Each structure stands twice: as structure tokens, then as C-alpha cells.
């Protein structure tokens, strides 16, 4: 017999017509900000998916890179108080990559702190490991805010899988991140830093988690003191039946199209890992790491967004860390979608500030 209570599944599982403009779970401030870019409606399906040939995937990655770069740059992120903020110095260091390449490191430090040893937050930017520029305006703002809070923030200019000049699939970008972290750890005195925290959102969070797993496997995990992964993109569901996705990651269905569509994500992940066997490789997509691989990792914070298609895979990875005995904390930003804490500094300044306090507090506590 049916139970006494009626139940409607969340989001677009229960009502396929929902969009950010009509889903009652959305923070109204975010809906207003999304509308400035036409993102209050669900994203249209792109020209490629996970099964598309490489040529078509390349066209899709190019379209995503320029489309999102333009959209993100148009989002107002400056606050009135920024006019009076203290200056932040920026320097560039160069690490040697494993492929004979050079990996630039952009170091942000609050002026006047040169004689202090400060905690270090190593920032790895989002973009599905595939697109977006390291020093796009929103990232510079994020790095500046971190430095203003009393840490040295360092951005890794890793190789995206897509670029106008060359194709750099897995593990190129991850290798760059690992080389950069090892460089930073071996130049602490020169950089004036103490403990090292890896921090990133989306694809950058993937690379933070994967770098820690790689370090654990290779025996240099002591170079990393903590990991902060926000909205992590950690699972390639290539070949999964719809029933499995619905069971394990319902957020991919409930929040599909909310500034982030799962077909586009699948295309990006397949472009990043063109070899099918790599699509379940633990350091390509950390969801596939075993509990044993996670043992011995440093403290982690996993923060996800309620209305993000990727929400549930981040939660799943948090639970795996706990099973491995890692000191891990997980939390959910209610009422917002993918990456809002980074992207909407002005529109939801309270969320941005809360994220800053948590990241900097975590880095200083290690």
C-alpha cells in the first residue's frame, strides 16, 4: 500500500520544466546575477557529447573556452571597499615540467609582509582541466582576496587539455601541477611560506585531489599539508547507464542545465581523457580511487553547491576520504549552483566572504 506521504523528487527529476528562474531552491540574488548573462534559463545542449569524435570535441572545447571566458569576465565582481584595499605584490616563478616544459607560477603576496613566513594557498583554476585561462579577471580577484587575508596565494599555470596551439590530454596538466607543488615545497625559504594548502574549484578541485593522490602514491605527500576542493569534478560517467547515474549521482539529473550541463561536462571529460581506460583512472578522476589509495592523505575540506550537477560526486569522494581515516570535513552551499562562491563575488558577497574565511582559516590552522 502507498504510504501516507506524497513525495516529489528534487529539481528537474521531479519537474523537468524547472530552470534557475523557476526552481524555488535558488537564492534570488543568484537568479538576478545569472539573468545578466542569460543564464537564468537552462543551458542549451552543445554540439558534442562524451561519444563525439575528437574533431567535434575540439570545436566544442573552443566554444566553451571563449563562451565562458566572455561570460565570466562580464560578471561584476568588484566591491566599493576594493578602492581602499592595501596593495598586493605579484611575482612570477618558473618550475620545470616533466615533459621539458616550463610551468609558470604566479605568486600573490600582500605588500609589507616580505619579512614574514606566511601559510601558502596553491590555487588551481577551474575549467574542467581543459579550458579557461589561469589569470582571467575573476581568478586574479580571487588570488588577490586570498593574499589580502594573510596568506601567500600561488596560481599554477598548468597546461589545459585544449589550447589554440596544441592538445594536452591527461596527464599533462596533472604533471604540471605536481611539478609546481614540488617546486613550491622545495623553495619555501625563497617564497617566505610555511604550510602548503592546495585549493581549487571544479576542474581545479579535481587537480588538487589528484595531485594529493599522486603525491601519496609517489611518496612525497608530506609536501602537502591540506587540500580544499570546491565543487569538485571528480567522476567521468562514460558508459554508465542512466539508472546508475540516477542512483549514485541524482544531482546530475536534478540540476542539469543550471549554468552547467552534463552533456557538456561529458564532452569535456572525454577530451581531457581520450583513452577510455583513463576515464576511470584514479588520478584522472579521483572518484575512482580506492579507500586504500586515500589512506595517509592530509586533512581535506570538500565543499559542494546544492544546485550543482556535480554535487553528489563531491559528497561521494568526501565519504571515501572518511572511510580511509582522512581528517575530512564536508559542507553544502545552499541555494546556489556550480562555482558560485568564486564567480559571484558581488552578487552573493556573503558567500564569497564565507569561503575566504574558511579557506584562509583552514590554511592557517594546519
CSV table of C-alpha atoms in Angstrom, one decimal, residues 24 46 56 69 77 89 145 183 219 245-246 259 275 284 298 340 358-359:
chain,number,residue,atom,x,y,z
A,24,UNK,CA,12.3,27.7,-5.7
A,46,UNK,CA,26.3,21.8,-27.0
A,56,UNK,CA,34.0,17.7,-32.9
A,69,UNK,CA,35.6,33.3,-20.6
A,77,UNK,CA,32.9,41.2,-9.2
A,89,UNK,CA,52.6,42.3,-5.0
A,145,UNK,CA,41.5,38.4,-1.9
A,183,UNK,CA,58.9,23.3,-6.7
A,219,UNK,CA,55.9,9.2,-1.6
A,245,UNK,CA,23.6,7.8,-12.7
A,246,UNK,CA,20.2,8.4,-11.1
A,259,UNK,CA,24.7,27.0,-15.7
A,275,UNK,CA,41.9,7.0,-23.8
A,284,UNK,CA,42.4,11.4,-13.8
A,298,UNK,CA,46.4,15.2,4.8
A,340,UNK,CA,29.1,30.4,-7.3
A,358,UNK,CA,37.1,29.0,5.6
A,359,UNK,CA,40.0,28.6,3.1
